[in-house]
GROMACS .gro file of C-alpha atoms in nm:
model
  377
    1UNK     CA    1  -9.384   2.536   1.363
    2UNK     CA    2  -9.189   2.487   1.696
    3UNK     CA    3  -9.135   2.047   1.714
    4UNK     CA    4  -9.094   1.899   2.031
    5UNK     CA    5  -9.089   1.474   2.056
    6UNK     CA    6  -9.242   1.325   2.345
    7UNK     CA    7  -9.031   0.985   2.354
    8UNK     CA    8  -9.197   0.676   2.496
    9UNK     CA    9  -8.865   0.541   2.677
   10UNK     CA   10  -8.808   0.490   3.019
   11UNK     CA   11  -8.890   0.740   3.235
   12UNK     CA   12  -8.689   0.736   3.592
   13UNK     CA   13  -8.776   0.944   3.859
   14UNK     CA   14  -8.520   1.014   4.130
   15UNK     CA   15  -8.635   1.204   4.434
   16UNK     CA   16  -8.458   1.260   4.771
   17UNK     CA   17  -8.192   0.950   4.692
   18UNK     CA   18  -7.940   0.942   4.897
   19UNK     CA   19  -7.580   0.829   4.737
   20UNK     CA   20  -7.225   0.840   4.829
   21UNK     CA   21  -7.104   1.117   4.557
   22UNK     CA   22  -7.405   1.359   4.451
   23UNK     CA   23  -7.390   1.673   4.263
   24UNK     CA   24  -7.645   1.954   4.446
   25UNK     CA   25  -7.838   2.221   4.292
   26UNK     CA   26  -8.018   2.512   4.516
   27UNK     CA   27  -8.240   2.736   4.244
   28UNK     CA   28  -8.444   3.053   4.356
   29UNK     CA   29  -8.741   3.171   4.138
   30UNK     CA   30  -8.836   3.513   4.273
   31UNK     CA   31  -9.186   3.621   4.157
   32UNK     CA   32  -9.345   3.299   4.080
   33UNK     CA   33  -9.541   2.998   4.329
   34UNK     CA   34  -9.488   2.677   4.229
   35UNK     CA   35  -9.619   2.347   4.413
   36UNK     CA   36  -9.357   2.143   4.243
   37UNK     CA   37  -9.033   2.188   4.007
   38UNK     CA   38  -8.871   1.895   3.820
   39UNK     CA   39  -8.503   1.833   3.658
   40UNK     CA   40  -8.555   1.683   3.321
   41UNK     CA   41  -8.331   1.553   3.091
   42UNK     CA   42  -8.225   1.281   2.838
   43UNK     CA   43  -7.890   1.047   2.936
   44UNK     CA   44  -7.706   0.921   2.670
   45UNK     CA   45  -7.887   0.591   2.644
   46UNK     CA   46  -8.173   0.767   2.537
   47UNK     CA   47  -8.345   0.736   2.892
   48UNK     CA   48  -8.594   0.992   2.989
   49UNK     CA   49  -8.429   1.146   3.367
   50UNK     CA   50  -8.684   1.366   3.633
   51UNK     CA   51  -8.540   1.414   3.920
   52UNK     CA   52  -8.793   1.608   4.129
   53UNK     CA   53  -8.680   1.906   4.385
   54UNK     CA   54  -8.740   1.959   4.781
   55UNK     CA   55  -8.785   2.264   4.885
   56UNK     CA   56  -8.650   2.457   5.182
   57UNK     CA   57  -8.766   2.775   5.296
   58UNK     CA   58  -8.725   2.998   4.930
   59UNK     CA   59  -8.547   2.766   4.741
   60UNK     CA   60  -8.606   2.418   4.537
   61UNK     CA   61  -8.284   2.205   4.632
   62UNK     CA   62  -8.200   1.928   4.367
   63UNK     CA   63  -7.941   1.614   4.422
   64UNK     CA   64  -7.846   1.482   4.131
   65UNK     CA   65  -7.621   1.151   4.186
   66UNK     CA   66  -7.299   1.135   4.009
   67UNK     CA   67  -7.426   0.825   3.825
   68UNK     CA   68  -7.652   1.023   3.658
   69UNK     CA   69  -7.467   1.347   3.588
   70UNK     CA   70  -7.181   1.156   3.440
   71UNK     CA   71  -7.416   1.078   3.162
   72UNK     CA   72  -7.652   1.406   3.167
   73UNK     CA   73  -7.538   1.615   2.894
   74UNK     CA   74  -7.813   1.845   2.966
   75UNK     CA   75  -8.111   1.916   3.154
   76UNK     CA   76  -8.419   2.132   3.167
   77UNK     CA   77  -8.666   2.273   3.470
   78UNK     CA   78  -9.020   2.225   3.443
   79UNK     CA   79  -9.295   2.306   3.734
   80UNK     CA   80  -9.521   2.016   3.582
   81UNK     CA   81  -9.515   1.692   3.366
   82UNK     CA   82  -9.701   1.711   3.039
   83UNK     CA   83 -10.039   1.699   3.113
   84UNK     CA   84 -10.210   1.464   2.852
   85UNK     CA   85 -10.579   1.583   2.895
   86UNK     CA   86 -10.515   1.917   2.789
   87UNK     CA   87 -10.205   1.846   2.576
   88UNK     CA   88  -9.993   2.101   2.749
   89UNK     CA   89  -9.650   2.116   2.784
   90UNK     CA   90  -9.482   2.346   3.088
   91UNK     CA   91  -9.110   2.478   3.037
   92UNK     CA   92  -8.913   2.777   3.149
   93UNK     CA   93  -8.691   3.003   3.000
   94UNK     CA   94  -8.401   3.174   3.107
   95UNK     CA   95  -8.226   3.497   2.961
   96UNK     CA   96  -7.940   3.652   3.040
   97UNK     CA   97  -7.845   4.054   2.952
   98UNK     CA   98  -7.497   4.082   2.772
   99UNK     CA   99  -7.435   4.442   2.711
  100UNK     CA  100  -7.754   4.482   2.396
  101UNK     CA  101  -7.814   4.145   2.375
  102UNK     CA  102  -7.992   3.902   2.527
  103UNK     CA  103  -7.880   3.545   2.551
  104UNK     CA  104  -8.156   3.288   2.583
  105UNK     CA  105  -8.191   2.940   2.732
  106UNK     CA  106  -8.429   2.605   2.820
  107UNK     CA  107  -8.138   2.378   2.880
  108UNK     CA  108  -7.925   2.404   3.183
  109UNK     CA  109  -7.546   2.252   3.322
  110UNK     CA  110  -7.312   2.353   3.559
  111UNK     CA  111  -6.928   2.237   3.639
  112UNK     CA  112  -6.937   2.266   4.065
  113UNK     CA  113  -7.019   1.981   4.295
  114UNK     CA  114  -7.260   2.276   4.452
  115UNK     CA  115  -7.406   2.521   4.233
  116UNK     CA  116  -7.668   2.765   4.281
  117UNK     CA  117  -7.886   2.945   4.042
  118UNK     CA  118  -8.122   3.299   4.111
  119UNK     CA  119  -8.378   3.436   3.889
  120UNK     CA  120  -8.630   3.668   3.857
  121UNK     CA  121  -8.977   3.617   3.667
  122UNK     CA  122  -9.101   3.838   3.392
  123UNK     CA  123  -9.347   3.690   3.227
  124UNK     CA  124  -9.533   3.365   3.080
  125UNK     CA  125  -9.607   3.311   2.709
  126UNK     CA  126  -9.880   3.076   2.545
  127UNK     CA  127  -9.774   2.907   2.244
  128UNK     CA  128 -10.081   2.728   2.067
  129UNK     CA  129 -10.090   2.434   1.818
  130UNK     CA  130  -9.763   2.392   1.858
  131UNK     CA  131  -9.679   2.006   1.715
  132UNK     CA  132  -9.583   1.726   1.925
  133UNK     CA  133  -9.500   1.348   1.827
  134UNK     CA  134  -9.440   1.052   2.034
  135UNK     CA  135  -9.446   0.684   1.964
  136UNK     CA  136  -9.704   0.450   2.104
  137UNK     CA  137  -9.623   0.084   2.050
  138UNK     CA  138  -9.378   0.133   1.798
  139UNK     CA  139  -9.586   0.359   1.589
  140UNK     CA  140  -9.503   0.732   1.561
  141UNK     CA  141  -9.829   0.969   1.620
  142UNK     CA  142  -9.801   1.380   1.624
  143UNK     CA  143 -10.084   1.586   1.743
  144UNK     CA  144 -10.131   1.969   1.849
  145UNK     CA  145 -10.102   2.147   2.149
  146UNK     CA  146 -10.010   2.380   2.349
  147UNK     CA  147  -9.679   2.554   2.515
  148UNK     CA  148  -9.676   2.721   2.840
  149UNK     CA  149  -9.306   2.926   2.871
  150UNK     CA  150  -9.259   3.107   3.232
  151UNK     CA  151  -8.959   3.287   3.131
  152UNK     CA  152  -8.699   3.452   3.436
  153UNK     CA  153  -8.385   3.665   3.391
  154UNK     CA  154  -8.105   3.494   3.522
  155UNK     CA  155  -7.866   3.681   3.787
  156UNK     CA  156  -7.507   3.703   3.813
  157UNK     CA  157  -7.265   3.444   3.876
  158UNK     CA  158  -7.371   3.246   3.627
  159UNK     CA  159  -7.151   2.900   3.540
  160UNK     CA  160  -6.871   2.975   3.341
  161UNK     CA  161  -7.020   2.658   3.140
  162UNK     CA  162  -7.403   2.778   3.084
  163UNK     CA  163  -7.234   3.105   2.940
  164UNK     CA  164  -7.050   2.934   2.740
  165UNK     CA  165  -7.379   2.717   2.657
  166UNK     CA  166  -7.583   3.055   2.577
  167UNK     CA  167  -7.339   3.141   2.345
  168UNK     CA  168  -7.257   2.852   2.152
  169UNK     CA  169  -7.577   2.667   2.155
  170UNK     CA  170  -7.510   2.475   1.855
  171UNK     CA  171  -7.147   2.355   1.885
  172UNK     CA  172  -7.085   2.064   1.689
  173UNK     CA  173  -7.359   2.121   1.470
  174UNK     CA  174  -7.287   2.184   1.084
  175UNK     CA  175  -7.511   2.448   0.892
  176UNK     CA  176  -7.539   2.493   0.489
  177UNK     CA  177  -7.443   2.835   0.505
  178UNK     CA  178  -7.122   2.760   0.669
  179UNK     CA  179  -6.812   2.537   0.466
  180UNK     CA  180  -6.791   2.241   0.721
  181UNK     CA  181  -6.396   2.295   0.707
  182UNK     CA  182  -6.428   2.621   0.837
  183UNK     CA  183  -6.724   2.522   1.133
  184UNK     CA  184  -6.429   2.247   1.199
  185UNK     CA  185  -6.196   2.463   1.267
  186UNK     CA  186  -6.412   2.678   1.477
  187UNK     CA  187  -6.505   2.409   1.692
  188UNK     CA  188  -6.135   2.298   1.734
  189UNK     CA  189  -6.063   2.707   1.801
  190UNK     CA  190  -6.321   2.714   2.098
  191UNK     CA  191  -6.167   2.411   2.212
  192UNK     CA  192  -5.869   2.536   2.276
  193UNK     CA  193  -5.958   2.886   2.429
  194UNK     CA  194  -6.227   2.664   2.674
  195UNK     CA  195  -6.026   2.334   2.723
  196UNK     CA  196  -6.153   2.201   3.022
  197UNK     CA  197  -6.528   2.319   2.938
  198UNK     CA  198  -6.788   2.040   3.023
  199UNK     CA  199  -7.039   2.151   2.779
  200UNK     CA  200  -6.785   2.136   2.453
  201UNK     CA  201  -6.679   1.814   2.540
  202UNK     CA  202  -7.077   1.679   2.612
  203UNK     CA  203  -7.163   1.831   2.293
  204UNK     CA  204  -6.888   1.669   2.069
  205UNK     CA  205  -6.949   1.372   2.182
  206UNK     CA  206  -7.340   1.343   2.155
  207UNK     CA  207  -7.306   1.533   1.795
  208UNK     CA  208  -7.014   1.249   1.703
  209UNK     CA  209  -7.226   1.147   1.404
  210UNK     CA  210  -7.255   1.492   1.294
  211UNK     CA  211  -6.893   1.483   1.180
  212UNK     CA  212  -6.775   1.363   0.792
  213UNK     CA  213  -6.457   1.199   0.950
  214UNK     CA  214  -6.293   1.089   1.251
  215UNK     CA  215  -6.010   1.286   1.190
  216UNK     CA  216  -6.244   1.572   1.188
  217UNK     CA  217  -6.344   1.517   1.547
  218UNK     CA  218  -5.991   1.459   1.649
  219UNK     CA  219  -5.905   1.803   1.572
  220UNK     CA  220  -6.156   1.892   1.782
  221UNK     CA  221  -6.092   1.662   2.053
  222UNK     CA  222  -5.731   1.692   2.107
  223UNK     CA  223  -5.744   2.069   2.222
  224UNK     CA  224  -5.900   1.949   2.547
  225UNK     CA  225  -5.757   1.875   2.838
  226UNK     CA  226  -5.657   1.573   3.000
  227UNK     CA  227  -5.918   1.583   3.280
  228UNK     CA  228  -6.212   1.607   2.995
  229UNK     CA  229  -6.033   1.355   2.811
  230UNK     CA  230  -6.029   1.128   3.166
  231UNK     CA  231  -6.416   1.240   3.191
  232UNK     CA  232  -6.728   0.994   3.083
  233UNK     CA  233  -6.729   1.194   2.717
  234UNK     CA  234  -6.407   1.193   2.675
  235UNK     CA  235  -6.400   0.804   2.661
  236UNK     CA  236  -6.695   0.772   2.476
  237UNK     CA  237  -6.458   0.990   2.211
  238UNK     CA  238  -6.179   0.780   2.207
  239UNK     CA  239  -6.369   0.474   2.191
  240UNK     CA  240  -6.510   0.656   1.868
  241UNK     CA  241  -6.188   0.757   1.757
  242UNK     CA  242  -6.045   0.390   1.815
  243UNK     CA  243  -6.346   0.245   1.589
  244UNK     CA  244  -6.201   0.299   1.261
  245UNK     CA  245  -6.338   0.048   1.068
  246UNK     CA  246  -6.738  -0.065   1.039
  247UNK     CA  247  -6.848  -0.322   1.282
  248UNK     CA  248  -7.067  -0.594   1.035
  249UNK     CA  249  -7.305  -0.753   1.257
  250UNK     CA  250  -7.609  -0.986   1.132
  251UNK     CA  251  -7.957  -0.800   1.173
  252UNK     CA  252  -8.297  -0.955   1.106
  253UNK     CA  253  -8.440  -0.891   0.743
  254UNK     CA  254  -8.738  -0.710   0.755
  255UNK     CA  255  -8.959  -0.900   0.548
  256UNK     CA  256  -8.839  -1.270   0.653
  257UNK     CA  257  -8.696  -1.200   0.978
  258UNK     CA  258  -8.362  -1.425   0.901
  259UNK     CA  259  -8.068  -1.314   1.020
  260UNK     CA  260  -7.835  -1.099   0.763
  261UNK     CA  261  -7.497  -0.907   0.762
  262UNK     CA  262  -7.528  -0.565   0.686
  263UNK     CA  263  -7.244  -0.570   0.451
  264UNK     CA  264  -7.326  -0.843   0.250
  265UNK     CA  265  -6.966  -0.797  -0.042
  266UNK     CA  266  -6.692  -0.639   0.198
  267UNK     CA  267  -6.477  -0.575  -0.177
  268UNK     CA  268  -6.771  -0.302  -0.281
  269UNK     CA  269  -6.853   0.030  -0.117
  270UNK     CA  270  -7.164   0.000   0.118
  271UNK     CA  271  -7.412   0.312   0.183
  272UNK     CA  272  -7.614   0.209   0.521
  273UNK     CA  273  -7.917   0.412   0.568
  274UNK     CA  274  -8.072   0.448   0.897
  275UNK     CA  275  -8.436   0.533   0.895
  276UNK     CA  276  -8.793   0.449   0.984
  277UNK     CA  277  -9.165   0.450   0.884
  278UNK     CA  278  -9.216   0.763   1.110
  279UNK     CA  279  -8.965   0.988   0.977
  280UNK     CA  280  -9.056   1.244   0.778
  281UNK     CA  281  -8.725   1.375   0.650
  282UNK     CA  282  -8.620   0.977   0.620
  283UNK     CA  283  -8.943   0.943   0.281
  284UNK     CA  284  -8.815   1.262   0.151
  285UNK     CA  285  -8.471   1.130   0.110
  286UNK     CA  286  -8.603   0.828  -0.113
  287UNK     CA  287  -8.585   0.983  -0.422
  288UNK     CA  288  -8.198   1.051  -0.362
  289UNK     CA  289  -8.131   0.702  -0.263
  290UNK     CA  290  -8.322   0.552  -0.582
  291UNK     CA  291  -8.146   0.837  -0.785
  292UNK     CA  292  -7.776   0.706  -0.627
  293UNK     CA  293  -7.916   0.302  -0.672
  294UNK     CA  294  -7.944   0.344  -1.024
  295UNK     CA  295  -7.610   0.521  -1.129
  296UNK     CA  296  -7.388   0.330  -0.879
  297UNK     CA  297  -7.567   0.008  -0.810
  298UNK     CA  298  -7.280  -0.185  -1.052
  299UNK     CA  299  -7.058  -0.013  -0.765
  300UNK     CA  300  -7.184   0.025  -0.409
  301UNK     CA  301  -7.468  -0.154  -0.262
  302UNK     CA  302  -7.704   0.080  -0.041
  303UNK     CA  303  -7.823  -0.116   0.288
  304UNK     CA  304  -8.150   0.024   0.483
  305UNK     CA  305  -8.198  -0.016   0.856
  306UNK     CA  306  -8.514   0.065   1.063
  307UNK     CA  307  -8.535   0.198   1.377
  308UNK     CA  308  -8.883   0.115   1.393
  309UNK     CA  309  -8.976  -0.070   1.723
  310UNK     CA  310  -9.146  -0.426   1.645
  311UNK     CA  311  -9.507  -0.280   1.601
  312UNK     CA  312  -9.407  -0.020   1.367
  313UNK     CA  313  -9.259  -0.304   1.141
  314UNK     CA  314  -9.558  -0.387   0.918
  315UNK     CA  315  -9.580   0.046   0.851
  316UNK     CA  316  -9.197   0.018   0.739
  317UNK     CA  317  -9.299  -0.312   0.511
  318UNK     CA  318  -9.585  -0.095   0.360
  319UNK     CA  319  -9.359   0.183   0.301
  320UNK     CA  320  -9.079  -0.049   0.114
  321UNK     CA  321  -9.362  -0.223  -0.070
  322UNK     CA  322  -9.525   0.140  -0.221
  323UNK     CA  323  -9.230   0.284  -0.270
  324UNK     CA  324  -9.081  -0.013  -0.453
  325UNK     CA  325  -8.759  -0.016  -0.253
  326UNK     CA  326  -8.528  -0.267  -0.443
  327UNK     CA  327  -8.217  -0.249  -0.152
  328UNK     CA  328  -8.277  -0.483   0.147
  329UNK     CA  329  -8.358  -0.344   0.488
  330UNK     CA  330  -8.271  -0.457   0.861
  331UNK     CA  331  -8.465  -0.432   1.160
  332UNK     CA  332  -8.287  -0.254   1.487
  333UNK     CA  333  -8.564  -0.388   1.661
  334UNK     CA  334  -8.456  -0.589   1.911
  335UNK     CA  335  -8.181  -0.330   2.031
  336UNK     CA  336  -8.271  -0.015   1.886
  337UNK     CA  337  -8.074   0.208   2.149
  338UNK     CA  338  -7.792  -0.068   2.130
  339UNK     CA  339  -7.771  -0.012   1.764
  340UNK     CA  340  -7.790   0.346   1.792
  341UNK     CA  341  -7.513   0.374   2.043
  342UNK     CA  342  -7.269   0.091   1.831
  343UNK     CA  343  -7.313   0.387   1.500
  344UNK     CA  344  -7.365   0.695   1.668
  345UNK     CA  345  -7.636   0.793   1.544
  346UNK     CA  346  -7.789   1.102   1.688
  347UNK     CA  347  -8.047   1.134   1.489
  348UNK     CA  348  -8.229   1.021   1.109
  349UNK     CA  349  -8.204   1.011   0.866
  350UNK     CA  350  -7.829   0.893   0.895
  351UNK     CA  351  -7.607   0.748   0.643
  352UNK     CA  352  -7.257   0.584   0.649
  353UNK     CA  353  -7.014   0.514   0.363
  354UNK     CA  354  -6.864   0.184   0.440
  355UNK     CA  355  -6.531   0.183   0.232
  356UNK     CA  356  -6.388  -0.146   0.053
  357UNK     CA  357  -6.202  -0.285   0.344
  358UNK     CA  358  -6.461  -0.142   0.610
  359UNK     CA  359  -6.314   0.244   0.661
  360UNK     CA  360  -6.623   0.429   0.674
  361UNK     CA  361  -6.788   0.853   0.695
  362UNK     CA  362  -7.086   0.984   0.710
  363UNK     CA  363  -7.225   1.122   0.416
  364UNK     CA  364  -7.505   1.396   0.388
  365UNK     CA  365  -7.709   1.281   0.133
  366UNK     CA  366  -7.869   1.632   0.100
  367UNK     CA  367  -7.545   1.806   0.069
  368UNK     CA  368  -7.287   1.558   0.000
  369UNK     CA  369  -7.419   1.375  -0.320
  370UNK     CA  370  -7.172   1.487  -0.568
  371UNK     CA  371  -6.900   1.383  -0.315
  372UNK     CA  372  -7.062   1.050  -0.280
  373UNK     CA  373  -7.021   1.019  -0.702
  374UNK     CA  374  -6.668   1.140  -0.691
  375UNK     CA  375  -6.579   0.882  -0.408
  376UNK     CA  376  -6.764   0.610  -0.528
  377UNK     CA  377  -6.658   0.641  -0.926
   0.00000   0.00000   0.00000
């Protein structure tokens, strides 16, 4: 069943703004009325953007400040918000014919300081009891609903970058039926054929965490060019790349709120474990983590933290105390996105191996646990 997460963070709505460097979008749906069409997307401090559109004569006409495209990997269209009383949520679709395929879209970029987009509408699809979740005061909820998809073939010129995004909408992503060398190396292949492409570089570095090694994402990363490298993303890389050791910082102790270090013996391996009451995948990883505990405990000490916002606490307590958790745990609480930002971590659950003498890699627990062994032992 199709997921979508409703996030409670801030929502900021920028309409008809003017600023001193803006990026402008002119987009013409032919066959469809709409009263209203909104830009949405998520910057990379997890703030929710809508920008909503003016339009003149046949067209909506979006200004998107530079301020906030710097930081917009992505964004999607919309003709309304979510409407809560019916539990609806609006998107559109665009595809695009190449040659017997068909390449599909919801998420949108483009390179040019002016760019404009025309499409035609086909048709509009109902998707029902589709699953959404959200978190209300710190407590994660998921309830049913329904999708409404307008969907509109796309006409030529497209961006060089949205192809580009239709065809590789998963770069920097790892799959199990792939060896992650050889996804690597494609990554660092497209790289190099598409060096100054916006979308590569967006994606590597929002999918940083997604990567075993640093070294890993430096292949990657050195294929593009210097004006990427120069870009917002680029230095969000290199700051990455420049972090080479784990940053220790004191966190408050779920249970007694005291202040603690994460790494508590800097001479033993350290696995930290980001999760939270909420997160499905995050419980079904606990039998791994107990199973890893108990042969390398003598070895490497396993560290929890909880994204959990304050009111979600006393669930994460519950869930330590029933599932007999013997490894301490941290609250992110007071800085969640801070925290999330300082480890990269794109999404849970997430889990670092912290090296004697603070190197560190992420480690799959699903995939990775016979590595951890040899590593570790």
């Amino acid at each position: 069943m199709k997921t979508k997460l409703l996030t409670t963070i801030v929502l900021i709505i920028i309409s008809n703004l003017c600023y001193a460097q803006n990026k402008y979008l002119d987009i013409q749906l032919d066959g469809v009325k709409y009263d209203s069409l909104y830009l949405y997307g998520n910057n990379v401090n997890g703030n929710r953007i809508k920008i909503a559109a003016e339009k003149i004569n046949n067209q909506w006409h979006f200004s998107i400040p530079d301020s906030v495209y710097d930081f917009l990997p992505g964004f999607e269209f919309a003709p309304k918000s979510f409407d809560y009383k019916t539990m609806t949520n609006n998107d559109i679709k665009f595809l695009y014919p190449l040659g017997k395929d068909t390449l599909v879209t919801t998420v949108w970029n483009f390179e040019n300081i002016v760019h404009e987009i025309n499409a035609q509408f086909i048709d509009t699809l109902e998707i029902k009891n589709i699953s959404f979740g959200t978190t209300i005061n710190g407590v994660y909820k998921s309830f049913l609903g329904k999708e409404v998809i307008d969907r509109f073939i796309v006409s030529d010129p497209i961006s060089p970058d949205l192809y580009l995004r239709m065809q590789y909408p998963y770069y920097s992503y790892f799959w199990e039926d792939t060896t992650y060398t050889e996804m690597v190396n494609n990554y660092a292949s497209l790289a190099s054929k598409y060096p100054n492409s916006r979308y590569l570089i967006t994606n590597l570095a929002t999918q940083l965490g997604k990567y075993k090694t640093r070294s890993d994402v430096a292949k990657v990363y050195n294929y593009f060019s210097k004006a990427n490298k120069q870009s917002s993303w680029g230095k969000m890389i290199e700051k990455y790349l420049n972090a080479k050791l784990f940053e220790n910082i004191l966190l408050p102790e779920a249970k007694t709120r005291k202040l603690e270090p994460i790494i508590r013996i800097s001479n033993k391996y350290n696995l930290v474990v980001f999760s939270a009451s909420w997160c499905g995948p995050c419980h079904r990883l606990i039998p791994t983590l107990k199973e890893v505990y108990t042969h390398l405990k003598d070895k490497m000490d396993i560290t929890y933290i909880t994204i959990d916002e304050e009111k979600g606490v006393n669930n994460w307590n519950e869930l330590m105390q029933k599932e007999q958790i013997p490894w301490p745990s941290l609250l992110a609480m007071n800085n969640i996105e801070g925290i999330k930002n300082k480890y990269y971590i794109q999404g849970i659950p997430h889990a670092i191996l912290v090296h004697p003498g603070g190197e560190m890699e992420v480690v799959d627990l699903y995939k990775d646990k016979d590595r951890l062994y040899s590593i570790v032992e």
